[in-house]
Tab-separated table of C-alpha atoms in Angstrom:
chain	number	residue	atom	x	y	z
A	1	UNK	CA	114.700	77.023	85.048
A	2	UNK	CA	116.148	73.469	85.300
A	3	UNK	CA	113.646	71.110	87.686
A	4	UNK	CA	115.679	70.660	91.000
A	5	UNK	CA	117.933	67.227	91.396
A	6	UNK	CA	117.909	65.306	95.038
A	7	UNK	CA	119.426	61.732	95.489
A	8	UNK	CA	116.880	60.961	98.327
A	9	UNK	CA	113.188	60.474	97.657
A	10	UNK	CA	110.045	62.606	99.477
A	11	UNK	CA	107.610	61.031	101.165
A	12	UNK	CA	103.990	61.898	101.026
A	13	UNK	CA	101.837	60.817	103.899
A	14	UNK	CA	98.480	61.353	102.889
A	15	UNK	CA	98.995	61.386	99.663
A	16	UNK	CA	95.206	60.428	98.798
A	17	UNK	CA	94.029	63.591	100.090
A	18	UNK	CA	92.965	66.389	97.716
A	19	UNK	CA	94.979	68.515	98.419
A	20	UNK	CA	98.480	66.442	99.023
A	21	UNK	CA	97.656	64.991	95.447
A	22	UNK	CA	97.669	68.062	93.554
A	23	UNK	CA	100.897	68.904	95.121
A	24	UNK	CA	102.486	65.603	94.088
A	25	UNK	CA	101.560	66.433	90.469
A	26	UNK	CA	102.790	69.753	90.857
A	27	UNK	CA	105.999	69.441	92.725
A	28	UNK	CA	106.885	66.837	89.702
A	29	UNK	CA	107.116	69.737	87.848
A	30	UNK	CA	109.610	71.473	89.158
A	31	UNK	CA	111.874	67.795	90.710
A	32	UNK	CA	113.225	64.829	89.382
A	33	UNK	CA	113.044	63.643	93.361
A	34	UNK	CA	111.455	60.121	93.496
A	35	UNK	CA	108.491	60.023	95.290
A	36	UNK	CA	106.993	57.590	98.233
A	37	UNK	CA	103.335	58.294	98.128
A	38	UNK	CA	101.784	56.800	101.516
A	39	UNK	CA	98.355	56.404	102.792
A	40	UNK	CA	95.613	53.954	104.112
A	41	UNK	CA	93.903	54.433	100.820
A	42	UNK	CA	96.139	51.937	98.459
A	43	UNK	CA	93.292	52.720	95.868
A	44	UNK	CA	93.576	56.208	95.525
A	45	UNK	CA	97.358	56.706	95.451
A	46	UNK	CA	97.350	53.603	92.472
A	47	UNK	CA	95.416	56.249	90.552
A	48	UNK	CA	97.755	58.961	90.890
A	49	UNK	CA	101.163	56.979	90.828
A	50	UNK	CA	99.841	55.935	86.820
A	51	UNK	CA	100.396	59.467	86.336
A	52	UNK	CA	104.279	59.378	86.247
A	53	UNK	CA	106.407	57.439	84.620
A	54	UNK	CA	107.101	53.542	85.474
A	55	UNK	CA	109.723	53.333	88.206
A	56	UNK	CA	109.143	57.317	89.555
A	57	UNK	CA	107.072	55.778	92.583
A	58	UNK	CA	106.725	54.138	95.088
A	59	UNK	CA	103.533	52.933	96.948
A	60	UNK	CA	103.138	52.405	100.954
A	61	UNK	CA	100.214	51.717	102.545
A	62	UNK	CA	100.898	53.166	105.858
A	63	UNK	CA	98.712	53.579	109.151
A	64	UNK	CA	100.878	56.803	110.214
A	65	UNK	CA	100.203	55.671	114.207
A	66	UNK	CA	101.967	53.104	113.630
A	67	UNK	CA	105.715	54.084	114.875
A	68	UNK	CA	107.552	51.651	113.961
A	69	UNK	CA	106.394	51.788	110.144
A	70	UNK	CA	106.735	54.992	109.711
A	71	UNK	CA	110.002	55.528	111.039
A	72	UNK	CA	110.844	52.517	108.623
A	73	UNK	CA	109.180	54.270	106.014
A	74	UNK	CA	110.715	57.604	106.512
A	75	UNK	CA	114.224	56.826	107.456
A	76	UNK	CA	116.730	58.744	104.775
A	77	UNK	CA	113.861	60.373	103.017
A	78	UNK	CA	114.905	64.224	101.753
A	79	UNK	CA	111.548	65.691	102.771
A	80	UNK	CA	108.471	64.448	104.820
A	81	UNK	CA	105.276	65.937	103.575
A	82	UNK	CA	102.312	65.657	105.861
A	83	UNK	CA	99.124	65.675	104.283
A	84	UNK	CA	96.958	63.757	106.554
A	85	UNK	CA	94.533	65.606	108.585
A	86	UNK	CA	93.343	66.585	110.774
A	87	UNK	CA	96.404	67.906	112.045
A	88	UNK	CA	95.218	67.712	115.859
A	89	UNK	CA	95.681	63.939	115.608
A	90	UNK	CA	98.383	63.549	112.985
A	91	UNK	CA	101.124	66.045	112.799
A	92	UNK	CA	102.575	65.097	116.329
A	93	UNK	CA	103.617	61.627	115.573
A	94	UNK	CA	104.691	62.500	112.145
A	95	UNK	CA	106.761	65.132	113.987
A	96	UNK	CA	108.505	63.457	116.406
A	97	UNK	CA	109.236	60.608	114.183
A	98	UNK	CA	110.816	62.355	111.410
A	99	UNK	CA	113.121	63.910	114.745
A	100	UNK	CA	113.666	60.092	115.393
A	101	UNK	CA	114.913	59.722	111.593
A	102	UNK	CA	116.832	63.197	111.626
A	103	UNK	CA	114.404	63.465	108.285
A	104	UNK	CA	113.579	67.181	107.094
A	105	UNK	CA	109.511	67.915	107.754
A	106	UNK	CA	106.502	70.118	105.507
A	107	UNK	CA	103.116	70.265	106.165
A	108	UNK	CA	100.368	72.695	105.582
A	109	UNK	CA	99.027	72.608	109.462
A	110	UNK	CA	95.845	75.183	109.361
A	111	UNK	CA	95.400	74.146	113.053
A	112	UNK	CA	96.406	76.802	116.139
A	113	UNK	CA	97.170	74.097	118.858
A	114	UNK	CA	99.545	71.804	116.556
A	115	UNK	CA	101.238	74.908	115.296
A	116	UNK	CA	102.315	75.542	118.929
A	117	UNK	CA	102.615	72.007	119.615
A	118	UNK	CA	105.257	71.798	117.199
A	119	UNK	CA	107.122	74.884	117.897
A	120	UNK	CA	107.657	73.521	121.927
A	121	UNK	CA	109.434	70.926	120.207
A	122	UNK	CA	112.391	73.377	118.138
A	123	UNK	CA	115.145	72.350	120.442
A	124	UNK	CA	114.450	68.774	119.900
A	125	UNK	CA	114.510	69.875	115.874
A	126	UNK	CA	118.110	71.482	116.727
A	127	UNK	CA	119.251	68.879	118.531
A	128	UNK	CA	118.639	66.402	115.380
A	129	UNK	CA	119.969	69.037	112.975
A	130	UNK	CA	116.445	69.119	111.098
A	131	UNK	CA	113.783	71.575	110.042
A	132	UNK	CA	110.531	71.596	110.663
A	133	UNK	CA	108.576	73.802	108.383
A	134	UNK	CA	105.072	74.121	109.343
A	135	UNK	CA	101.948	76.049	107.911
A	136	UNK	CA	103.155	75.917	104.402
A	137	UNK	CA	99.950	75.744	102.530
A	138	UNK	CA	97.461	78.469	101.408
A	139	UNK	CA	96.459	80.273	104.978
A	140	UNK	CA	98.450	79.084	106.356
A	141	UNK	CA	101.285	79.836	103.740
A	142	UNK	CA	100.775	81.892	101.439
A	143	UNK	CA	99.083	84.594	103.182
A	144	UNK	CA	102.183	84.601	105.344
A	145	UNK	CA	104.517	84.658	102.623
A	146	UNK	CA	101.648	88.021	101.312
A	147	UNK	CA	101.978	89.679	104.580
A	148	UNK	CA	105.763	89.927	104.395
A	149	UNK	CA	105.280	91.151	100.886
A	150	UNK	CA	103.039	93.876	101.904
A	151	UNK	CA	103.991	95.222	105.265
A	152	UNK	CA	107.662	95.488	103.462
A	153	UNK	CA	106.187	98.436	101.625
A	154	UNK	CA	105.821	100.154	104.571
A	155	UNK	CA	107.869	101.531	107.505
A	156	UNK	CA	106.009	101.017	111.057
A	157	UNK	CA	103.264	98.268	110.534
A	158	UNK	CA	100.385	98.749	113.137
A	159	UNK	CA	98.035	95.736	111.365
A	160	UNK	CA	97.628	92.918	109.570
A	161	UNK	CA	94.575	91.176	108.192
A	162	UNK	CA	94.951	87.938	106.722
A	163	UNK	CA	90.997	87.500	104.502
A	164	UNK	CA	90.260	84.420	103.068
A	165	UNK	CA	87.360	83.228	101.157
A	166	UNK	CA	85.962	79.584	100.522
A	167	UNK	CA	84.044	79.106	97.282
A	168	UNK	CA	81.628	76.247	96.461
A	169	UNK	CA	83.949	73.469	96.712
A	170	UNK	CA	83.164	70.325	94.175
A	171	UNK	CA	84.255	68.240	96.909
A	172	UNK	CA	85.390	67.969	100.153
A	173	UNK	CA	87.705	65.939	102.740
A	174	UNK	CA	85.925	65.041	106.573
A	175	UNK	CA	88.862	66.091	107.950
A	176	UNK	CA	88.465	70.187	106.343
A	177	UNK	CA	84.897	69.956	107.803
A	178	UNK	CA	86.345	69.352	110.467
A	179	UNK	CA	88.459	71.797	110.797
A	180	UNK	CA	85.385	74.375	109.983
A	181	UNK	CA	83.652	73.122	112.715
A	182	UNK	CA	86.722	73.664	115.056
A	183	UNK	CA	87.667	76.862	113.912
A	184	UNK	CA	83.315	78.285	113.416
A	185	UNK	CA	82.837	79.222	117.087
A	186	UNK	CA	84.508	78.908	120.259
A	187	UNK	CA	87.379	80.605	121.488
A	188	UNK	CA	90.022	82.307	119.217
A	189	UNK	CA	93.504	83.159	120.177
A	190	UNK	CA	94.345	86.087	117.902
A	191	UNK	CA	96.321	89.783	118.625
A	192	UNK	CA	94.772	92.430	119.559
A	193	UNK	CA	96.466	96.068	121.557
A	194	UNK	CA	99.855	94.642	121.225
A	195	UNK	CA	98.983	91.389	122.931
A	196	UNK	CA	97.485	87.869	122.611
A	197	UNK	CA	93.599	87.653	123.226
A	198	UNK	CA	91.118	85.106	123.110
A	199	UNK	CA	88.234	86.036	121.427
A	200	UNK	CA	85.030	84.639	119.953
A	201	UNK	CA	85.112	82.859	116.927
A	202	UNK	CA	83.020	84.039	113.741
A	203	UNK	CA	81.569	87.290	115.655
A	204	UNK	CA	83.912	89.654	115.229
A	205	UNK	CA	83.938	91.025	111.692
A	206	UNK	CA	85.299	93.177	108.581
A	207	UNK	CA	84.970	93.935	104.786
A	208	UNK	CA	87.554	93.212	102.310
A	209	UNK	CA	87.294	93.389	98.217
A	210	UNK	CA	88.254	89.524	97.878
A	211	UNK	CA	88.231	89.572	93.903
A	212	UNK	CA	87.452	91.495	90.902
A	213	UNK	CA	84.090	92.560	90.785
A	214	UNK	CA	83.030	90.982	93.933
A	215	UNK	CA	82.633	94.437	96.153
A	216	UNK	CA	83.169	95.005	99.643
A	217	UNK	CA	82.252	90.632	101.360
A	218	UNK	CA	81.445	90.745	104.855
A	219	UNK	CA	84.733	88.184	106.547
A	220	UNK	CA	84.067	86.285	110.340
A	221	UNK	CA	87.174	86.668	112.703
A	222	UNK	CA	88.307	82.642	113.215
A	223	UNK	CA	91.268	80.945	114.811
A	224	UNK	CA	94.038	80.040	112.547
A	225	UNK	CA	97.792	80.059	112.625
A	226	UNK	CA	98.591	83.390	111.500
A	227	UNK	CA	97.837	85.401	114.214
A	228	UNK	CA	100.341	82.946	116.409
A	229	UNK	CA	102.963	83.026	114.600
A	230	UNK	CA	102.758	86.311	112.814
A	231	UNK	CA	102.944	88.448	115.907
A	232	UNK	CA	107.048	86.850	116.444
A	233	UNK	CA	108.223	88.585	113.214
A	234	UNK	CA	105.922	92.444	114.110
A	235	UNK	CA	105.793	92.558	117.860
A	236	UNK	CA	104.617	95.965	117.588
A	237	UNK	CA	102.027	95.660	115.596
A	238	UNK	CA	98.687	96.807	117.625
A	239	UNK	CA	96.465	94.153	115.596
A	240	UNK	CA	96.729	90.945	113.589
A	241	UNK	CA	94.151	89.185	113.232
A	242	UNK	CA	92.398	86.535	110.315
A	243	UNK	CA	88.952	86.349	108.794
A	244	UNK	CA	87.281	84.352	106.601
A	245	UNK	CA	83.764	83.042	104.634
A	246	UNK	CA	82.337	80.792	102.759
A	247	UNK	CA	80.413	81.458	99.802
A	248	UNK	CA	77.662	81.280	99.225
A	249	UNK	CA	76.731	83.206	102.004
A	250	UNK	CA	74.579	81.100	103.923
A	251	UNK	CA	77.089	78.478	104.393
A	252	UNK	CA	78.709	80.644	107.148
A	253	UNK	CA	75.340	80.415	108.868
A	254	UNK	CA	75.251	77.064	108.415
A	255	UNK	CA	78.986	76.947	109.827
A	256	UNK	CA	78.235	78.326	112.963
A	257	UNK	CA	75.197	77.033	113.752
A	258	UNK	CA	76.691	73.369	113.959
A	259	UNK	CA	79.804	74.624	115.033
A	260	UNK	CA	78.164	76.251	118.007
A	261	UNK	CA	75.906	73.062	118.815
A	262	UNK	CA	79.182	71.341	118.794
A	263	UNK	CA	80.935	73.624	121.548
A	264	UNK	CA	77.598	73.367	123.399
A	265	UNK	CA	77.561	69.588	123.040
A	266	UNK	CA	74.311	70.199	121.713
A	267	UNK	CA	76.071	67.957	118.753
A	268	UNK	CA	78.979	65.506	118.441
A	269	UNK	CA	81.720	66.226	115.928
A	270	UNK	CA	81.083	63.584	114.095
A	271	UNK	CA	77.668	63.961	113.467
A	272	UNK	CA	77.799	67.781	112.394
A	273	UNK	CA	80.605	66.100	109.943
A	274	UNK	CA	79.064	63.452	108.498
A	275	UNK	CA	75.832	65.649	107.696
A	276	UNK	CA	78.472	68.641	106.129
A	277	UNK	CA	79.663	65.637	104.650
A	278	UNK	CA	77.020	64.504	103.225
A	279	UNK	CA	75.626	67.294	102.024
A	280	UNK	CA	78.255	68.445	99.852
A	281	UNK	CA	79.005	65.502	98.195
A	282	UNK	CA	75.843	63.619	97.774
A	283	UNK	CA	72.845	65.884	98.104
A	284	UNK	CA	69.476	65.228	100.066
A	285	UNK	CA	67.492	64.365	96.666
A	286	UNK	CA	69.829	62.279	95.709
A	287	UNK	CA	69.427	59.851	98.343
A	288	UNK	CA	72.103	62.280	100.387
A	289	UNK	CA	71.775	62.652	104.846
A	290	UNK	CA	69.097	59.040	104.737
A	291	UNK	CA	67.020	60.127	107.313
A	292	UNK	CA	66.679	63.792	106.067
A	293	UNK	CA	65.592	63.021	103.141
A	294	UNK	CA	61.789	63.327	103.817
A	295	UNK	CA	62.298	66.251	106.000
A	296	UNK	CA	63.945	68.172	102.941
A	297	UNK	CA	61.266	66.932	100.615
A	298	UNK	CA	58.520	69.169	102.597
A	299	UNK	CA	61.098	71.611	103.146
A	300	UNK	CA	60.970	72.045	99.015
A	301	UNK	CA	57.264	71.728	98.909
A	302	UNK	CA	56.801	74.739	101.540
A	303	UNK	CA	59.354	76.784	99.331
A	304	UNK	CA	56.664	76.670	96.706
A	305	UNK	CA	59.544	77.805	94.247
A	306	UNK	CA	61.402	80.248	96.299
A	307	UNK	CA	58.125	81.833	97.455
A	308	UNK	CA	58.801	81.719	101.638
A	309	UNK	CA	58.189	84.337	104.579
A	310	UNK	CA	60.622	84.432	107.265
A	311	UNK	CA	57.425	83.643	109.618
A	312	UNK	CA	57.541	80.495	107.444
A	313	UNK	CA	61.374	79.929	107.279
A	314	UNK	CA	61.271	80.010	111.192
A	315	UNK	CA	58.296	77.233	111.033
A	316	UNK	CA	60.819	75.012	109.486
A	317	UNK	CA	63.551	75.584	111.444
A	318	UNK	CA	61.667	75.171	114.601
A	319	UNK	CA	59.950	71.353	113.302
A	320	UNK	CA	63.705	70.247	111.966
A	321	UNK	CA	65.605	67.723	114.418
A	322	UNK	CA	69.553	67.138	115.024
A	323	UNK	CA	72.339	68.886	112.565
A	324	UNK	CA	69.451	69.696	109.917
A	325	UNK	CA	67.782	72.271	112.564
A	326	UNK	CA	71.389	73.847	113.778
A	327	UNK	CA	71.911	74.339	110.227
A	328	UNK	CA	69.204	75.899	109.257
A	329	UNK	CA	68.874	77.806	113.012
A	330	UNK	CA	72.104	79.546	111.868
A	331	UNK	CA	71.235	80.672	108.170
A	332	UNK	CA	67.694	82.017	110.373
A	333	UNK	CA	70.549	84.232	112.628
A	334	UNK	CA	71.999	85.311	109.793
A	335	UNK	CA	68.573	86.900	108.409
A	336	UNK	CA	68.149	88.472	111.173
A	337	UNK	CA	71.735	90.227	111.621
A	338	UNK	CA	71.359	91.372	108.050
A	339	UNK	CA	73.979	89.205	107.202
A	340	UNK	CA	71.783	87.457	103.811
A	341	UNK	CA	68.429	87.969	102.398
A	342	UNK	CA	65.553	85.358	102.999
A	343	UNK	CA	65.944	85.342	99.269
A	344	UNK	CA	69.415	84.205	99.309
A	345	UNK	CA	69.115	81.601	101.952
A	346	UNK	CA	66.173	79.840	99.734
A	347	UNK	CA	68.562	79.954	96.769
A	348	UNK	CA	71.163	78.096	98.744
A	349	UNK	CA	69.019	75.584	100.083
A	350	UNK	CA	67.118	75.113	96.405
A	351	UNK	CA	70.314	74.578	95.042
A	352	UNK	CA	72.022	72.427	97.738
A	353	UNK	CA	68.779	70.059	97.239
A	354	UNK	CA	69.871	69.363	94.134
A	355	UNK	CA	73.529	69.369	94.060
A	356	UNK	CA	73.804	72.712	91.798
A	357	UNK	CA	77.218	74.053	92.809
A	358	UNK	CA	77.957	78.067	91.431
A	359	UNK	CA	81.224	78.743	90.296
A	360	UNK	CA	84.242	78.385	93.034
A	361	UNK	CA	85.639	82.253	93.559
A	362	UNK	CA	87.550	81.639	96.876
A	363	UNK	CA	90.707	83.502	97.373
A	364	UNK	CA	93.050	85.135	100.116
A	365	UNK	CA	93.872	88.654	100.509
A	366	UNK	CA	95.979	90.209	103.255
A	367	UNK	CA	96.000	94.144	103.905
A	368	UNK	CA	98.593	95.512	105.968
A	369	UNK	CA	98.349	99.303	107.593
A	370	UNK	CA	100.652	101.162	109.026
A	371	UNK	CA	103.335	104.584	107.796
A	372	UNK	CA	104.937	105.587	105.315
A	373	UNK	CA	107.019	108.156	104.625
A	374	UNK	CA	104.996	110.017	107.596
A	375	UNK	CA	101.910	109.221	106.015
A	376	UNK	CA	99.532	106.593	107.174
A	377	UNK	CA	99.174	104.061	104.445
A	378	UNK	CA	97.220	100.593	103.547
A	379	UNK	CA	99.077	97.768	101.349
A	380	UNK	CA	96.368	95.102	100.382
A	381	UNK	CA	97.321	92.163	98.316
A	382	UNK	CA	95.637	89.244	96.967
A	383	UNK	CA	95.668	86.467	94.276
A	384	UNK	CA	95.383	87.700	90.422
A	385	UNK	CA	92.619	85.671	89.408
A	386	UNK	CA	90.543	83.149	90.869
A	387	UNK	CA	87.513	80.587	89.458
A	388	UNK	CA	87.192	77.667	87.047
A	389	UNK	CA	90.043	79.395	84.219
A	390	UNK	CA	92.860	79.244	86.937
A	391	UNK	CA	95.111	77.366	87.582
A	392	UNK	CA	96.380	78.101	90.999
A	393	UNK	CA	93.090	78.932	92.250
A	394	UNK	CA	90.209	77.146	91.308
A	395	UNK	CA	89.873	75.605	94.666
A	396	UNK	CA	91.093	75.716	98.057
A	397	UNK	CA	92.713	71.892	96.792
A	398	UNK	CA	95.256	73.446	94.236
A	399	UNK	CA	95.537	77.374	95.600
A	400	UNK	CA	96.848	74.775	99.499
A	401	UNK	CA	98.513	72.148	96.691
A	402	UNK	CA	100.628	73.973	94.875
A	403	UNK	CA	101.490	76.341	97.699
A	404	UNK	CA	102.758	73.390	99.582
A	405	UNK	CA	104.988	72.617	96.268
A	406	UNK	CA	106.453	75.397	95.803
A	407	UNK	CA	107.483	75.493	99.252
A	408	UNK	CA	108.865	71.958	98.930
A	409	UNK	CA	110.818	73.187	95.846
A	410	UNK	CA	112.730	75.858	98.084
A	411	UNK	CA	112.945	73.434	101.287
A	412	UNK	CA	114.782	70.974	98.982
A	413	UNK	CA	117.209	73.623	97.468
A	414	UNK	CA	118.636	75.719	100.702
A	415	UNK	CA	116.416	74.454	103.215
A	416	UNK	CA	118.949	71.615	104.969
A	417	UNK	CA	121.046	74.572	106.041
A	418	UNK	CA	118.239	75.313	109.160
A	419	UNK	CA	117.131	73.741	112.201
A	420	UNK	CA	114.721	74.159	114.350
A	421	UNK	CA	110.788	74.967	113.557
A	422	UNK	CA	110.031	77.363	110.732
A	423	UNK	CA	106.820	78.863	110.039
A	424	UNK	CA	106.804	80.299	106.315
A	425	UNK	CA	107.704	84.299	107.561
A	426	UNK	CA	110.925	82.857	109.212
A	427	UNK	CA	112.368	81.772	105.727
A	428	UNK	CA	110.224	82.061	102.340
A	429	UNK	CA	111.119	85.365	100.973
A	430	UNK	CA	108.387	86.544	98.500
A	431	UNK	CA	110.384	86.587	95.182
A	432	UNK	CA	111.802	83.834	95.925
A	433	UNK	CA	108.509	81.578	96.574
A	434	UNK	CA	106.720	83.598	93.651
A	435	UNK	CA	109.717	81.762	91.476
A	436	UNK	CA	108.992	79.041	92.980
A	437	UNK	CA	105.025	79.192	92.284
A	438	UNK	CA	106.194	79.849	88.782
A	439	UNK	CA	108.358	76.655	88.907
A	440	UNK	CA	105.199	74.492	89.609
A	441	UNK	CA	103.336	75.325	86.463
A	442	UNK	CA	101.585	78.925	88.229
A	443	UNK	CA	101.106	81.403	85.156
A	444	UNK	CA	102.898	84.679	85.960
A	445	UNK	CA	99.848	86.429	86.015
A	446	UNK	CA	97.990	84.602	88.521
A	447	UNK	CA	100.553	85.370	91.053
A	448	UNK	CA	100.235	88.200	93.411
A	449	UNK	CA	98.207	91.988	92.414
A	450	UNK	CA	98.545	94.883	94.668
A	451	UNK	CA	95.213	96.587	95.268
């Protein structure tokens, strides 16, 4: 299929971010649009701009706070793309300005309280003859765009479970730790008996395949988007509600055992940050978390190569001070529930010494239940294939990436004849968006696999 033509550029703010780079590169694919690629990091963007070709384009440096620039910035673009996080902070400026500048708005929002921020402000979208599509990355995103694809296999839908699953990311952004740390404990606003509830986040829990060969992987109820905005499109259904983990195992541990010190004020944000931080991109023995250091030195000396009691495990826990004993305090809880083996929490924290990263197998899987043809029935779908030999999904950077370009592709093409606030079930028809994933470079058989 021909790449899509538009006479007015999209702008990317936040285009240094992971995941807003990879869906520059990919949206190229698939548009001769010229591009605007924004951000306080001049550096970064330099990088990726020498990708295209001379004159495709542009570079801002933009402080996206600052109203007057980016309405300057923005004014007669074709699309806005938000990739600046978190989206707390940044998606309600970006909003209202591109309302402002009557300019057309995408982001990939994974955040519950912006999502409804945004939708109190659809009249103002109508009144400036705009859309605002929101939530248009991987969960949120796809696994909205998966739901509709699986509950339209079936005739009453009574629930939905939107699964996702984290690998061993190479890297990552402050502001995705941040959102772990939001979304790891506190209070949840999800659907449950035909009605919205608040529960806690990370305790309650299911089991879903999440790839080939993985078996049954024990998922955390957390807050996310879905079960918001889901519930507007199956008002009847008695139950939907998302889940998720991180692998390896013991990072979910490790997730709520800052995130809880955070609710508790036990820790600040930005100190259970900086130490995630820290320790995924520059580990402990590598001069990684300064003042750890030492601490995880006799932490490897007690493991004696991987030989450790939990009697022992608990010693270590209990002598550890700030984000280094919440951390470990969680993995300890998880021991106990039965949720990981003393064996595999030592492997984790052998390996996270040392920077040894296993291969990334994240994914998203959604499984619908509900009739059929008078018979109860479950529809579960996920993504093909998953690891380092994909291409959509070799990390939660291009599966969110190219999600949010094929969505662009389809916003561009019909998407000026809306207004208002769109979350992806209110206009990406599955088909259509698998074209579109198809149109960014997304091998056929990645896409999609019923279960």
């Amino acid at each position: 299929m021909a790449n899509s033509t538009s006479s007015k550029p999209v702008v990317f703010i936040g285009a240094a971010g992971e995941m807003c780079r990879v869906a520059v590169e990919r949206f190229a694919k698939a548009s001769n649009a010229q591009l605007i690629l924004a951000d306080l990091n001049t550096a970064v963007i330099e990088s990726l701009a020498a990708k295209f070709p001379a004159g495709r384009t542009t570079i801002q440096k933009l402080d996206l706070f600052d109203r007057t620039a980016l309405v300057n910035l923005i004014s007669g673009a074709g699309l806005v793309v938000l990739g600046a996080g978190p989206y707390s902070k940044t998606s309600h400026p970006v909003v209202k300005a591109c309302i402002e500048a009557k300019v057309p708005y995408l982001d990939f929002d994974d955040d519950v309280e912006s999502t409804q921020s945004t939708f109190a402000l659809t009249e103002e979208a109508k009144k400036a003859g705009i859309p605002l599509y929101i939530g248009c990355g991987a969960s949120p995103g796809l696994s909205n765009v998966m739901a509709v694809d699986a509950t339209s296999e079936l005739d009453r839908v009574d629930s939905i479970d939107i699964c996702w699953l984290v690998g061993d990311e190479a890297s990552v952004g402050k502001a995705v730790l941040q959102h772990l740390m939001h979304i790891a404990a506190g209070p949840c606003l999800t659907w449950v008996d035909s009605k919205p509830t608040v529960n806690e986040s990370w305790v309650g829990t299911t089991y879903a395949p999440m790839y080939a060969g993985d078996g049954e992987r024990l998922l955390h109820e957390t807050a996310h988007p879905e079960p918001v905005t889901l519930p507007r499109l199956f008002p009847n259904a008695t139950r939907i509600q998302c889940f998720g983990s991180l692998d390896p195992k013991p990072l979910n541990g490790i997730a709520r055992g800052l995130g809880s010190a955070v609710r508790a004020n036990a820790l600040t944000m930005d100190d259970a940050v900086e130490f995630l931080y820290t320790l995924a991109n520059k580990p402990p023995l590598d001069g990684g978390l300064s003042g750890l250091t030492g601490a995880f030195e006799a932490f490897k000396g007690q493991l004696r190569g991987g030989d450790i009691t939990l009697k022992e495990l608990f010693y270590l826990v209990s002598h550890s001070v700030g984000p280094l004993r919440y951390a470990l305090w969680g993995m300890l809880e998880q021991i106990w529930n039965g949720e990981c083996t003393t064996a595999e929490v030592v492997t984790y924290i052998l390996n996270a010494l040392t920077g040894t990263k296993i291969e990334n197998r994240g994914n998203i899987l959604v499984r619908a239940v509900g009739m059929r043809d008078g018979i109860p029935t479950v529809i579960t779908k996920r993504n093909a294939k998953n690891g380092n030999a994909s291409y959509f999904w070799q990390s939660m950077g291009t599966v969110t990436g190219t999600s949010t370009a094929a969505f662009m592709v389809m916003a561009l093409e019909d998407g000026h004849k809306r207004s208002g606030v769109f979350s992806p079930e209110d206009w990406a028809q599955p088909e259509v968006f698998y074209k579109a994933l198809e149109r960014v470079g997304v091998p056929k058989e990645e896409i999609i696999e019923s279960i």
